[in-house]
Coordinates of C-alpha atoms and ligand atoms in Angstrom, one line a residue:
M1 CA 0.4 -0.1 -0.3
P2 CA 0.9 3.5 -0.8
G3 CA 2.2 5.4 2.6
K4 CA 0.1 8.4 3.5
E5 CA 2.6 11.6 1.9
L6 CA 2.0 9.3 -1.3
L7 CA -1.1 9.4 -1.5
S8 CA -2.7 10.7 -4.6
N9 CA -6.6 12.7 -5.5
R10 CA -6.7 9.0 -7.4
D11 CA -6.5 7.2 -5.3
V12 CA -8.9 9.6 -3.0
A13 CA -11.6 9.0 -5.3
R14 CA -10.6 4.9 -6.6
I15 CA -11.4 4.3 -2.3
L16 CA -14.3 6.7 -2.6
R17 CA -15.9 5.3 -5.2
E18 CA -15.1 1.5 -4.3
T19 CA -17.6 3.0 -1.1
A20 CA -20.1 4.0 -3.4
Q21 CA -20.0 0.7 -5.3
L22 CA -20.1 -1.8 -2.7
L23 CA -23.1 0.2 -0.6
E24 CA -24.8 0.0 -3.6
V25 CA -24.2 -3.7 -3.8
D26 CA -25.2 -3.9 0.0
G27 CA -28.7 -2.4 -0.7
A28 CA -28.1 0.9 0.6
Q29 CA -30.4 3.9 -0.5
I30 CA -29.4 6.1 -3.0
G31 CA -28.7 8.8 -1.8
R32 CA -26.4 7.2 0.8
Y33 CA -23.9 6.1 -2.2
R34 CA -24.2 8.9 -4.3
S35 CA -22.9 11.6 -2.4
Y36 CA -19.5 9.2 -2.3
E37 CA -20.0 8.8 -6.1
K38 CA -20.2 12.8 -6.5
A39 CA -17.1 12.9 -4.2
A40 CA -14.9 10.4 -6.1
Q41 CA -15.7 12.8 -9.5
Q42 CA -15.0 15.9 -8.2
M43 CA -11.2 14.3 -6.6
E44 CA -10.5 13.1 -9.9
A45 CA -11.5 16.6 -11.5
L46 CA -9.6 18.5 -8.9
S47 CA -6.8 20.4 -10.3
E48 CA -4.3 20.6 -7.1
P49 CA -3.5 17.5 -4.5
V50 CA -6.1 17.4 -2.1
A51 CA -4.1 17.1 0.5
Q52 CA -3.0 21.0 0.2
V53 CA -6.7 21.3 -0.8
A54 CA -7.7 19.5 3.0
A55 CA -4.1 21.2 4.7
E56 CA -5.8 24.7 4.0
G57 CA -9.4 24.0 5.5
R58 CA -10.7 24.6 2.1
L59 CA -12.4 21.1 0.8
Q60 CA -16.0 22.1 2.0
E61 CA -15.2 24.6 -0.9
I62 CA -15.7 22.3 -3.4
P63 CA -19.3 21.5 -4.1
G64 CA -21.4 18.6 -2.8
I65 CA -18.3 18.3 -0.4
G66 CA -19.7 19.0 3.2
E67 CA -18.9 18.2 6.8
R68 CA -19.7 14.4 7.0
M69 CA -17.5 13.9 3.3
E70 CA -14.8 16.2 4.7
E71 CA -14.4 14.2 7.9
H72 CA -14.0 11.0 5.5
I73 CA -11.5 12.5 3.1
R74 CA -9.6 13.9 6.2
E75 CA -9.7 10.1 7.1
I76 CA -8.0 8.6 4.1
L77 CA -5.4 11.1 3.9
E78 CA -4.4 10.4 7.5
T79 CA -4.1 6.7 7.4
G80 CA -4.7 5.9 3.8
K81 CA -7.9 4.1 4.8
Y82 CA -11.2 4.3 5.2
A83 CA -13.2 2.5 8.0
K84 CA -16.2 1.8 6.0
H85 CA -14.4 0.7 3.0
Q86 CA -12.6 -1.6 4.8
K87 CA -15.5 -2.8 6.3
L88 CA -17.3 -3.5 3.2
L89 CA -13.9 -4.9 1.4
K90 CA -14.1 -8.0 4.5
K91 CA -17.9 -8.4 4.0
Y92 CA -17.5 -9.2 0.3
P93 CA -14.2 -10.5 -1.9
S94 CA -12.6 -8.2 -3.7
G95 CA -14.1 -10.2 -7.3
I96 CA -17.2 -8.0 -6.6
L97 CA -15.2 -5.0 -7.6
E98 CA -14.2 -6.8 -10.3
M99 CA -17.9 -7.4 -11.5
L100 CA -19.1 -4.4 -11.6
Q101 CA -16.7 -3.5 -14.2
V102 CA -18.1 -5.7 -16.8
Q103 CA -20.7 -4.0 -19.5
G104 CA -23.8 -4.8 -18.0
L105 CA -23.3 -6.2 -14.5
G106 CA -24.6 -3.1 -12.3
P107 CA -24.4 -2.9 -8.5
K108 CA -27.6 -4.1 -8.4
K109 CA -27.7 -7.3 -10.4
V110 CA -24.0 -7.7 -8.8
G111 CA -25.8 -7.4 -5.4
L112 CA -28.3 -10.4 -6.3
L113 CA -25.9 -12.6 -7.8
W114 CA -23.7 -12.6 -4.5
K115 CA -27.1 -12.9 -2.4
K116 CA -28.3 -16.4 -4.7
F117 CA -24.9 -18.1 -5.9
K118 CA -22.4 -15.8 -3.1
V119 CA -20.1 -15.5 -6.5
K120 CA -16.4 -14.7 -5.7
A121 CA -15.1 -14.0 -9.3
V122 CA -16.0 -12.5 -13.0
A123 CA -15.3 -16.1 -13.6
D124 CA -18.0 -17.5 -11.6
V125 CA -20.7 -15.2 -13.2
G126 CA -19.2 -16.3 -16.7
R127 CA -19.9 -19.8 -15.5
L128 CA -23.6 -19.2 -14.3
A129 CA -25.0 -17.5 -17.6
E130 CA -23.0 -20.4 -19.4
Q131 CA -25.1 -22.5 -17.1
Q132 CA -28.6 -20.5 -17.9
K133 CA -29.0 -20.1 -14.6
L134 CA -29.8 -16.5 -14.2
R135 CA -32.3 -15.9 -17.1
D136 CA -34.9 -16.6 -14.3
L137 CA -33.4 -13.7 -11.6
P138 CA -35.6 -10.8 -11.1
G139 CA -35.0 -8.0 -13.9
F140 CA -32.6 -10.6 -16.0
G141 CA -34.0 -12.4 -18.6
E142 CA -32.6 -14.7 -21.6
K143 CA -31.1 -11.3 -23.5
T144 CA -29.8 -10.4 -20.6
E145 CA -27.8 -13.3 -19.7
Q146 CA -26.3 -13.8 -23.4
N147 CA -24.8 -10.4 -23.2
I148 CA -23.4 -10.9 -19.6
L149 CA -22.0 -13.7 -21.0
K150 CA -20.6 -11.6 -24.2
A151 CA -19.5 -8.9 -21.3
V152 CA -18.3 -11.7 -19.0
A153 CA -15.7 -12.5 -22.6
A154 CA -15.0 -9.3 -23.2
Y155 CA -13.8 -8.7 -19.6
Q156 CA -11.5 -11.4 -19.1
Q157 CA -10.0 -10.2 -22.0
L158 CA -9.1 -7.0 -21.4
A159 CA -8.5 -7.1 -18.2
G160 CA -5.2 -6.6 -16.7
R161 CA -4.3 -3.9 -19.2
F162 CA -4.7 0.4 -18.4
L163 CA -5.4 3.5 -20.5
Q164 CA -2.8 5.1 -22.5
H165 CA -2.9 7.9 -20.0
Q166 CA -2.6 5.9 -17.0
A167 CA 1.0 4.1 -18.6
D168 CA 2.5 7.6 -19.3
E169 CA 2.3 9.0 -16.4
T170 CA 3.1 5.9 -14.5
A171 CA 6.2 5.9 -16.8
A172 CA 6.7 9.2 -16.5
K173 CA 6.9 9.1 -12.8
L174 CA 8.9 5.8 -12.8
I175 CA 11.8 7.4 -15.3
G176 CA 11.7 10.9 -13.1
Y177 CA 12.5 8.8 -10.2
I178 CA 15.3 7.0 -11.9
E179 CA 16.6 9.3 -13.8
K180 CA 17.5 10.7 -9.6
L181 CA 20.7 8.3 -10.2
G182 CA 21.9 11.2 -12.2
K183 CA 24.8 10.6 -14.0
K184 CA 24.5 6.3 -14.2
V185 CA 21.7 6.4 -16.4
E186 CA 22.3 8.3 -20.0
K187 CA 19.1 7.6 -21.6
V188 CA 15.7 6.3 -20.1
T189 CA 12.6 5.7 -22.9
A190 CA 9.2 4.4 -23.1
A191 CA 9.1 1.7 -25.2
G192 CA 6.5 -1.4 -26.1
S193 CA 2.7 -0.4 -26.7
L194 CA 3.2 3.2 -25.0
R195 CA 5.4 4.1 -27.1
R196 CA 3.4 3.1 -30.1
G197 CA 0.6 4.5 -28.9
K198 CA -1.9 2.0 -28.7
E199 CA -5.2 2.0 -27.2
T200 CA -4.8 0.2 -24.0
I201 CA -1.4 -1.3 -22.4
G202 CA -0.5 -4.3 -21.0
D203 CA 2.5 -3.6 -19.7
L204 CA 5.0 -0.9 -19.1
D205 CA 8.5 -1.6 -21.0
L206 CA 11.6 1.0 -20.2
L207 CA 14.9 0.7 -21.8
L208 CA 17.5 2.5 -20.1
I209 CA 21.4 2.4 -20.8
A210 CA 23.1 2.2 -17.6
S211 CA 27.4 2.1 -16.6
D212 CA 26.6 0.0 -12.9
S213 CA 23.5 -2.1 -13.2
E214 CA 23.9 -3.7 -10.4
A215 CA 23.3 0.4 -8.5
V216 CA 20.6 0.7 -10.8
S217 CA 18.4 -2.0 -10.7
D218 CA 18.7 -1.7 -6.9
H219 CA 17.5 1.4 -6.9
I220 CA 14.5 0.7 -9.2
L221 CA 13.3 -2.0 -6.7
A222 CA 13.4 0.4 -4.1
F223 CA 10.9 2.8 -6.4
P224 CA 8.2 3.7 -3.4
E225 CA 5.4 2.0 -5.5
V226 CA 6.6 -1.3 -6.3
G227 CA 4.3 -3.6 -4.9
E228 CA 6.0 -7.1 -6.1
K229 CA 9.0 -8.3 -7.6
I230 CA 8.8 -10.4 -10.1
A231 CA 12.3 -10.9 -11.3
R232 CA 16.0 -9.6 -11.1
G233 CA 18.5 -10.7 -14.0
E234 CA 21.5 -9.0 -14.8
N235 CA 20.0 -6.6 -17.3
K236 CA 16.7 -7.1 -16.4
V237 CA 14.6 -6.3 -13.6
S238 CA 10.8 -7.0 -13.4
M239 CA 8.2 -5.6 -10.9
Q240 CA 4.6 -4.9 -10.0
L241 CA 3.5 -2.0 -9.0
A242 CA 1.4 -1.1 -6.1
N243 CA -1.3 0.0 -8.9
S244 CA -1.4 -3.3 -11.0
M245 CA 0.8 -2.1 -13.5
Q246 CA 3.9 -4.8 -14.7
V247 CA 6.8 -2.8 -15.6
D248 CA 9.8 -4.7 -17.5
V249 CA 12.8 -2.5 -17.3
R250 CA 16.0 -3.4 -19.0
I251 CA 19.6 -2.2 -19.3
L252 CA 20.8 -2.0 -22.5
E253 CA 24.4 -0.9 -24.1
K254 CA 25.6 2.0 -25.7
K255 CA 26.2 0.4 -29.1
S256 CA 22.8 -2.1 -28.7
Y257 CA 20.3 0.7 -27.8
G258 CA 18.8 1.2 -31.2
A259 CA 18.3 -2.0 -32.1
G260 CA 16.7 -2.6 -28.3
L261 CA 15.0 -0.3 -28.8
L262 CA 13.6 -1.0 -31.7
Y263 CA 12.7 -5.0 -30.8
F264 CA 11.8 -3.8 -27.3
T265 CA 8.9 -1.0 -29.0
G266 CA 7.5 -4.0 -31.3
S267 CA 5.2 -4.9 -32.8
K268 CA 5.7 -8.7 -32.5
P269 CA 4.7 -9.1 -36.2
H270 CA 6.5 -6.0 -37.3
N271 CA 9.8 -7.6 -35.3
I272 CA 9.4 -10.7 -37.1
E273 CA 9.0 -9.0 -40.6
L274 CA 11.9 -6.8 -40.1
R275 CA 13.9 -9.9 -39.0
G276 CA 13.0 -11.4 -42.7
L277 CA 14.3 -8.7 -44.3
A278 CA 17.8 -8.9 -42.8
K279 CA 17.8 -12.7 -43.1
D280 CA 17.4 -12.1 -47.2
K281 CA 20.5 -9.7 -46.8
G282 CA 22.7 -12.5 -44.8
W283 CA 22.2 -10.8 -41.8
K284 CA 20.2 -11.9 -38.1
L285 CA 18.7 -9.1 -36.3
S286 CA 18.3 -9.7 -32.6
E287 CA 17.8 -7.0 -29.7
Y288 CA 21.5 -6.5 -29.8
G289 CA 22.6 -5.3 -33.2
L290 CA 22.5 -6.3 -36.8
E291 CA 25.1 -8.8 -37.8
T292 CA 26.2 -11.2 -40.6
I293 CA 25.4 -14.9 -39.6
K294 CA 28.2 -16.0 -40.9
G295 CA 31.5 -14.7 -38.6
G296 CA 29.1 -12.9 -36.7
R297 CA 30.2 -9.8 -37.8
W298 CA 28.7 -5.9 -36.6
V299 CA 26.2 -4.6 -38.8
A300 CA 24.3 -1.5 -36.9
G301 CA 22.8 -1.4 -33.6
R302 CA 23.5 2.0 -31.8
T303 CA 20.3 3.6 -33.3
E304 CA 17.2 2.7 -35.1
E305 CA 17.5 4.8 -38.0
E306 CA 21.1 3.0 -38.8
V307 CA 19.4 -0.4 -38.8
Y308 CA 16.1 0.7 -40.6
Q309 CA 18.9 2.3 -43.1
K310 CA 21.3 -0.9 -43.6
L311 CA 18.0 -2.7 -44.0
G312 CA 16.6 -0.6 -47.0
L313 CA 13.7 1.4 -45.0
T314 CA 13.2 4.8 -44.5
Y315 CA 12.5 5.6 -40.6
I316 CA 9.3 4.2 -39.4
E317 CA 7.1 6.1 -37.4
P318 CA 6.2 3.9 -34.0
E319 CA 3.0 4.7 -34.5
L320 CA 2.9 2.5 -38.2
R321 CA 5.1 -0.2 -36.9
E322 CA 1.4 -1.9 -36.3
A323 CA 1.3 -1.7 -40.0
A324 CA 4.6 -2.6 -40.8
A325 CA 4.6 -0.7 -44.0
A326 CA 7.6 -0.2 -46.1
G327 CA 7.8 2.3 -48.7
R328 CA 6.0 5.6 -49.2
L329 CA 4.8 6.6 -46.4
P330 CA 3.0 10.3 -44.8
Q331 CA 4.4 13.0 -42.7
L332 CA 2.1 12.4 -39.9
V333 CA 0.1 15.6 -37.9
S334 CA 1.8 15.9 -34.7
V335 CA 0.6 17.7 -31.1
K336 CA 2.3 21.3 -32.5
D337 CA 0.1 21.2 -35.8
I338 CA -2.6 21.6 -33.0
R339 CA -4.0 25.1 -33.1
G340 CA -7.0 24.7 -30.7
D341 CA -9.3 22.1 -29.3
L342 CA -13.3 22.1 -30.3
Q343 CA -14.6 20.1 -27.5
M344 CA -15.0 20.8 -23.6
H345 CA -17.3 21.5 -21.3
T346 CA -17.3 23.9 -18.0
K347 CA -19.4 24.3 -14.8
E348 CA -22.2 25.3 -17.0
S349 CA -23.3 21.7 -17.3
D350 CA -20.6 18.6 -16.0
G351 CA -17.3 20.5 -16.3
K352 CA -15.4 21.9 -13.2
N353 CA -13.6 25.1 -14.8
S354 CA -14.9 28.4 -15.5
I355 CA -14.5 29.5 -19.5
E356 CA -11.8 32.1 -18.6
E357 CA -9.9 28.9 -16.6
M358 CA -10.1 26.6 -20.0
A359 CA -9.1 29.5 -22.2
A360 CA -6.4 30.3 -19.6
V361 CA -4.6 26.9 -19.9
A362 CA -5.3 26.6 -23.7
R363 CA -3.3 29.3 -24.0
Q364 CA -0.5 28.1 -22.1
L365 CA -0.5 25.0 -24.0
G366 CA -0.1 27.0 -26.8
Y367 CA -3.5 27.3 -29.2
D368 CA -5.1 30.0 -30.7
Y369 CA -8.5 29.2 -29.9
I370 CA -10.4 26.6 -28.2
A371 CA -14.3 26.1 -28.6
I372 CA -16.9 26.2 -25.5
T373 CA -19.1 22.8 -26.3
D374 CA -21.7 22.3 -23.3
H375 CA -24.4 19.5 -23.2
S376 CA -27.4 20.4 -23.9
K377 CA -30.5 19.6 -22.1
A378 CA -31.5 16.0 -22.8
V379 CA -28.6 14.8 -20.6
T380 CA -29.9 15.8 -17.8
V381 CA -27.4 14.1 -15.6
A382 CA -24.9 16.4 -16.9
N383 CA -26.8 20.0 -16.2
G384 CA -27.8 20.2 -20.1
M385 CA -28.4 23.8 -21.8
D386 CA -32.3 24.2 -22.5
E387 CA -32.7 27.3 -25.8
K388 CA -32.3 30.0 -23.0
R389 CA -29.9 29.1 -21.3
T390 CA -27.5 28.1 -24.3
L391 CA -27.9 31.3 -25.7
A392 CA -27.0 33.3 -22.9
H393 CA -23.4 31.0 -22.4
A394 CA -22.5 31.9 -25.7
R395 CA -22.9 35.4 -24.8
R396 CA -21.1 35.0 -22.0
I397 CA -18.5 32.7 -24.3
R398 CA -18.2 35.5 -26.7
E399 CA -18.3 38.4 -23.9
A400 CA -14.7 36.7 -22.4
S401 CA -13.4 36.0 -25.9
K402 CA -13.3 40.2 -26.5
K403 CA -11.0 40.4 -23.6
L404 CA -8.2 38.3 -25.1
E405 CA -5.9 39.3 -27.6
G406 CA -5.1 36.4 -30.1
F407 CA -7.1 33.9 -28.4
R408 CA -10.5 33.5 -29.8
I409 CA -13.3 31.4 -27.4
L410 CA -15.8 29.8 -30.1
A411 CA -19.4 29.4 -28.7
G412 CA -20.8 25.7 -29.2
I413 CA -22.2 23.2 -27.9
E414 CA -22.7 19.5 -27.8
V415 CA -25.5 18.6 -28.8
D416 CA -28.1 15.4 -28.1
V417 CA -28.8 13.4 -30.6
L418 CA -32.0 12.7 -29.7
K419 CA -33.4 8.9 -30.2
D420 CA -34.9 10.1 -33.4
G421 CA -32.3 11.6 -34.8
R422 CA -33.5 15.1 -34.6
L423 CA -30.9 17.6 -32.5
D424 CA -31.5 18.3 -28.8
L425 CA -32.0 22.2 -29.8
D426 CA -34.2 24.6 -31.8
D427 CA -32.4 25.3 -35.1
E428 CA -32.2 28.6 -34.9
V429 CA -30.6 28.3 -32.0
L430 CA -28.2 26.4 -33.2
A431 CA -27.9 28.3 -35.9
Q432 CA -26.5 31.5 -33.9
L433 CA -23.5 28.9 -32.6
D434 CA -19.8 29.1 -33.8
I435 CA -19.2 25.7 -33.6
V436 CA -22.1 22.7 -33.2
V437 CA -20.9 18.8 -32.0
A438 CA -23.5 16.6 -32.0
S439 CA -23.3 13.4 -30.2
V440 CA -25.1 10.0 -28.9
H441 CA -25.4 9.9 -25.2
S442 CA -29.1 8.0 -24.7
Y443 CA -30.8 4.6 -26.3
M444 CA -27.2 3.0 -26.7
N445 CA -28.6 -0.3 -27.7
L446 CA -30.7 0.2 -30.5
E447 CA -30.9 -2.3 -33.0
P448 CA -28.2 -1.7 -35.7
E449 CA -30.4 -0.6 -38.5
E450 CA -31.8 1.8 -36.1
M451 CA -28.7 3.6 -34.8
T452 CA -27.5 4.1 -38.1
E453 CA -31.1 5.7 -38.9
R454 CA -30.6 7.9 -36.0
L455 CA -27.2 9.1 -37.1
L456 CA -27.8 9.7 -40.5
R457 CA -31.5 11.8 -39.7
A458 CA -29.3 14.1 -37.1
L459 CA -26.4 14.5 -40.0
E460 CA -28.6 16.0 -42.2
N461 CA -29.3 18.8 -39.8
R462 CA -27.6 21.2 -41.4
H463 CA -26.4 22.8 -38.1
L464 CA -24.2 19.7 -37.3
K465 CA -20.9 20.5 -38.2
I466 CA -18.8 18.0 -35.8
L467 CA -20.4 14.3 -35.4
G468 CA -18.7 13.6 -31.3
H469 CA -17.2 10.8 -30.2
P470 CA -19.0 8.7 -33.4
T471 CA -19.2 4.9 -31.6
G472 CA -19.4 5.6 -28.3
R473 CA -17.4 3.0 -26.8
L474 CA -15.7 3.4 -23.5
L475 CA -12.7 1.6 -23.4
L476 CA -12.1 -1.6 -21.0
R477 CA -16.1 -0.6 -20.3
R478 CA -18.2 -0.1 -22.9
E479 CA -18.9 -1.1 -26.5
A480 CA -19.2 0.7 -29.9
Y481 CA -22.9 1.4 -30.8
R482 CA -23.6 -1.5 -33.4
Y483 CA -24.2 0.8 -37.3
D484 CA -22.8 1.0 -40.4
L485 CA -20.3 3.0 -39.8
E486 CA -19.3 3.2 -43.7
K487 CA -22.6 4.3 -44.1
V488 CA -22.6 7.2 -42.1
L489 CA -18.5 8.2 -42.9
D490 CA -20.2 8.3 -46.5
A491 CA -23.0 10.9 -45.7
C492 CA -20.3 13.0 -43.5
R493 CA -18.5 13.0 -47.1
K494 CA -21.3 13.7 -49.1
Q495 CA -23.0 16.7 -46.0
G496 CA -19.5 18.2 -45.2
A497 CA -19.4 16.8 -41.6
A498 CA -16.3 16.3 -39.9
V499 CA -15.7 13.7 -37.7
E500 CA -14.6 13.5 -34.4
C501 CA -11.5 11.7 -33.0
N502 CA -12.4 12.1 -29.1
A503 CA -9.0 11.9 -27.2
F504 CA -10.1 12.0 -24.2
P505 CA -8.3 8.5 -22.5
D506 CA -11.4 6.4 -22.3
R507 CA -12.8 7.1 -25.6
L508 CA -10.2 7.2 -28.3
D509 CA -13.4 7.4 -30.6
L510 CA -13.2 7.5 -33.7
R511 CA -10.3 4.6 -33.3
D512 CA -7.5 4.3 -35.2
V513 CA -9.0 2.3 -38.0
D514 CA -12.4 4.0 -38.0
L515 CA -10.0 7.1 -39.0
R516 CA -8.1 5.8 -41.4
A517 CA -11.4 4.7 -43.3
A518 CA -12.9 8.4 -42.7
R519 CA -9.6 9.3 -44.5
E520 CA -9.6 7.4 -47.1
R521 CA -13.6 8.5 -47.6
G522 CA -12.1 11.9 -47.5
V523 CA -14.4 13.0 -44.7
K524 CA -12.3 15.7 -42.3
V525 CA -11.2 14.9 -38.7
V526 CA -11.3 17.1 -36.2
I527 CA -9.2 15.9 -32.6
S528 CA -11.0 17.4 -29.0
T529 CA -10.3 16.2 -26.1
D530 CA -13.5 16.8 -24.9
S531 CA -12.3 17.8 -21.6
H532 CA -14.1 18.0 -18.6
A533 CA -11.4 20.3 -16.5
T534 CA -8.7 22.0 -17.3
T535 CA -6.6 19.2 -16.3
H536 CA -8.0 17.0 -19.1
L537 CA -7.1 19.9 -22.3
P538 CA -3.2 17.9 -22.1
Y539 CA -4.8 14.6 -23.3
M540 CA -4.9 16.0 -26.9
K541 CA -1.8 14.2 -27.4
Y542 CA -3.7 10.7 -27.0
G543 CA -6.1 11.7 -29.9
V544 CA -2.9 12.6 -32.0
K545 CA -1.2 9.7 -31.1
T546 CA -4.4 7.8 -32.4
A547 CA -4.4 9.9 -35.8
R548 CA -0.9 9.2 -36.6
R549 CA -1.9 5.4 -36.2
A550 CA -4.5 6.1 -39.0
W551 CA -1.8 7.8 -40.8
L552 CA -4.0 10.7 -40.4
E553 CA -1.5 13.9 -42.1
K554 CA -2.1 17.8 -40.5
K555 CA -4.1 18.7 -43.5
D556 CA -6.5 15.6 -42.8
V557 CA -7.1 17.8 -39.3
L558 CA -9.0 20.9 -39.4
N559 CA -8.0 22.5 -35.8
T560 CA -4.6 22.7 -37.2
L561 CA -5.9 25.2 -38.9
P562 CA -5.9 29.0 -37.9
V563 CA -9.4 30.1 -36.7
E564 CA -10.7 31.8 -40.0
K565 CA -9.8 29.1 -42.3
L566 CA -11.3 26.4 -39.5
L567 CA -15.2 28.4 -39.7
K568 CA -15.1 28.2 -43.3
A569 CA -13.6 24.6 -43.5
L570 CA -16.2 23.4 -41.3
R571 CA -19.7 22.6 -42.8
Q572 CA -21.4 25.6 -43.7
P573 CA -25.1 25.5 -42.3
T574 CA -26.6 27.2 -46.1
Ligands
DGT601 P1 1.6 -5.2 -24.3 O1 2.1 -4.8 -23.4 O2 0.3 -6.2 -24.3 O3 0.3 -3.8 -24.4 O4 1.7 -4.8 -25.5 P2 3.8 -4.6 -26.5 O5 3.3 -4.5 -27.8 O6 4.3 -3.4 -25.0 O7 4.3 -6.2 -25.7 P3 5.4 -6.6 -24.7 O8 5.3 -5.9 -23.6 O9 4.8 -8.3 -24.0 O10 6.6 -6.4 -25.7 C1 7.6 -5.8 -25.7 C2 7.9 -5.6 -27.3 O11 9.0 -6.2 -27.4 C3 6.8 -6.0 -28.0 O12 6.4 -5.2 -28.4 C4 8.1 -7.1 -29.0 C5 8.9 -7.2 -28.1 N1 8.9 -8.4 -28.3 C6 8.4 -9.5 -26.8 N2 8.0 -10.6 -27.2 C7 8.4 -10.6 -28.4 C8 8.7 -12.3 -29.3 O13 8.1 -13.2 -28.6 N3 8.6 -11.6 -30.3 C9 9.6 -10.9 -31.4 N4 9.7 -11.0 -32.3 N5 9.0 -9.9 -30.7 C10 9.0 -9.6 -29.2
CA602 CA1 4.5 -3.9 -23.1
CA603 CA1 6.5 -6.1 -21.3
ZN604 ZN1 -19.7 13.8 -25.1

């Protein structure tokens, strides 16, 4: 367990959220568990360390945190634990928390399964579904049973994987820690799936060049967040961190660094392909270098570039390596090409910060513009806006924008696509906004034909400029909506609407292969963070990574344009 000084906002949020979930499993009243869930959300969105807020006596300034919740949070900060949470964890097996991650298994259903069958793990639920023992439970039915069976399989496939920002932030922390060794370490880099920008990460692979591998291994294994040491070899350390992420660290020699980086970046099929090319030339490629098969004469290995060159290839960017492409490669879009962010929320709906705060941080990131796109009224849980509030908010956005020189805040909306494909606000109101992102947030399980019709109908509205998070998937949590994406992309192309590459790490929606289909059809793409707090704005890089995997170039992405050109390039209302 992490010590008290290491408790992050996320740790506190996790304890509060688990308490909420376990209380609901336990059959508590809605008022009791909802307050914990709300507090957990506030902890996640908080832009400063909660320990500091507590120390300065400002906890109750956070909306939804009252006297009682302040006491609970203080207990967590001071002891690293929360008594009620501990008690609930003792009452239920740890597998209960995992069951809650299975799509379609909410706390109510899990509570019932526990009562009836004393299920201990996700696998138990899968077995019961297979034996058709769930269909007769109240609120289940045959269809639910089948969905649970599928969801359990999906969960088991994904279990143990992490979202990109989790792996990225853990890597940054660990790299910072390793760099404390100073001159003993020459270079530290993250390789593996993280470097390729894969949407979820199995384990972390770190590479380094070090002079004294004994001392370096000692230091790494003393990392405060190490949970369990898995292996220690001459040039390799493996461990599991307290957050259950596994890390493989490999110590390389300088002359092998490029070959090692190439090998441990993968992907595996790419490595195999390169090895084949080497063999054709009478060479052997390994993580140590490129050598002749006969006699073992050294060919290359110091840098990746050198190895590619010897193999007769131009340098292949990590994001392209899964495609294992040789020959002509695109000039990939990069974070520095992005000039603005076109989806974000403020306090007006379910965001954490004000218009001005979002703009200030966006400016620090080097952008020229942003669009504020709060939710519309159909999304009641997010305090969505009706027509009147939308217009008043737009006025405030434009006033705030006028006060800034050399930066523009566009007035926008994330308007809901209703069940029948109509948009949630009147056309006259939408016509007065600069940016209209339209997204689905309800009736996500329609039959594919009906969902396709719904989106096609939404696209017919000439005010719709950007289709937001088009597939609705939530990584490791929820599958994409089922519909004919190609048909919808064709309609986007015809209507001149852009599709979003939502950079929020839980979404990455559209995903790489779908973005590629969009590009092939000539559909324009917008990369947006969907930030709900200023701390989310830097997530742009994960959207860009995804776009790079889809081979998108600067010209394919509209928010690489200056604001006036962007507004002209977006779909026009007439
Ligand atoms: P992950 O961790 O599941 O998200 O995906 P990766 O790609 O990071 O996979 P990982 O950690 O098992 O291995 C890192 C890299 O090492 C992988 O991308 C390619 C290389 N590698 C691992 N095992 C093999 C292997 O058996 N053959 C070859 N050619 N390469 C391998
Ligand atoms: Ca890995
Ligand atoms: Ca690995
Ligand atoms: Zn949304």
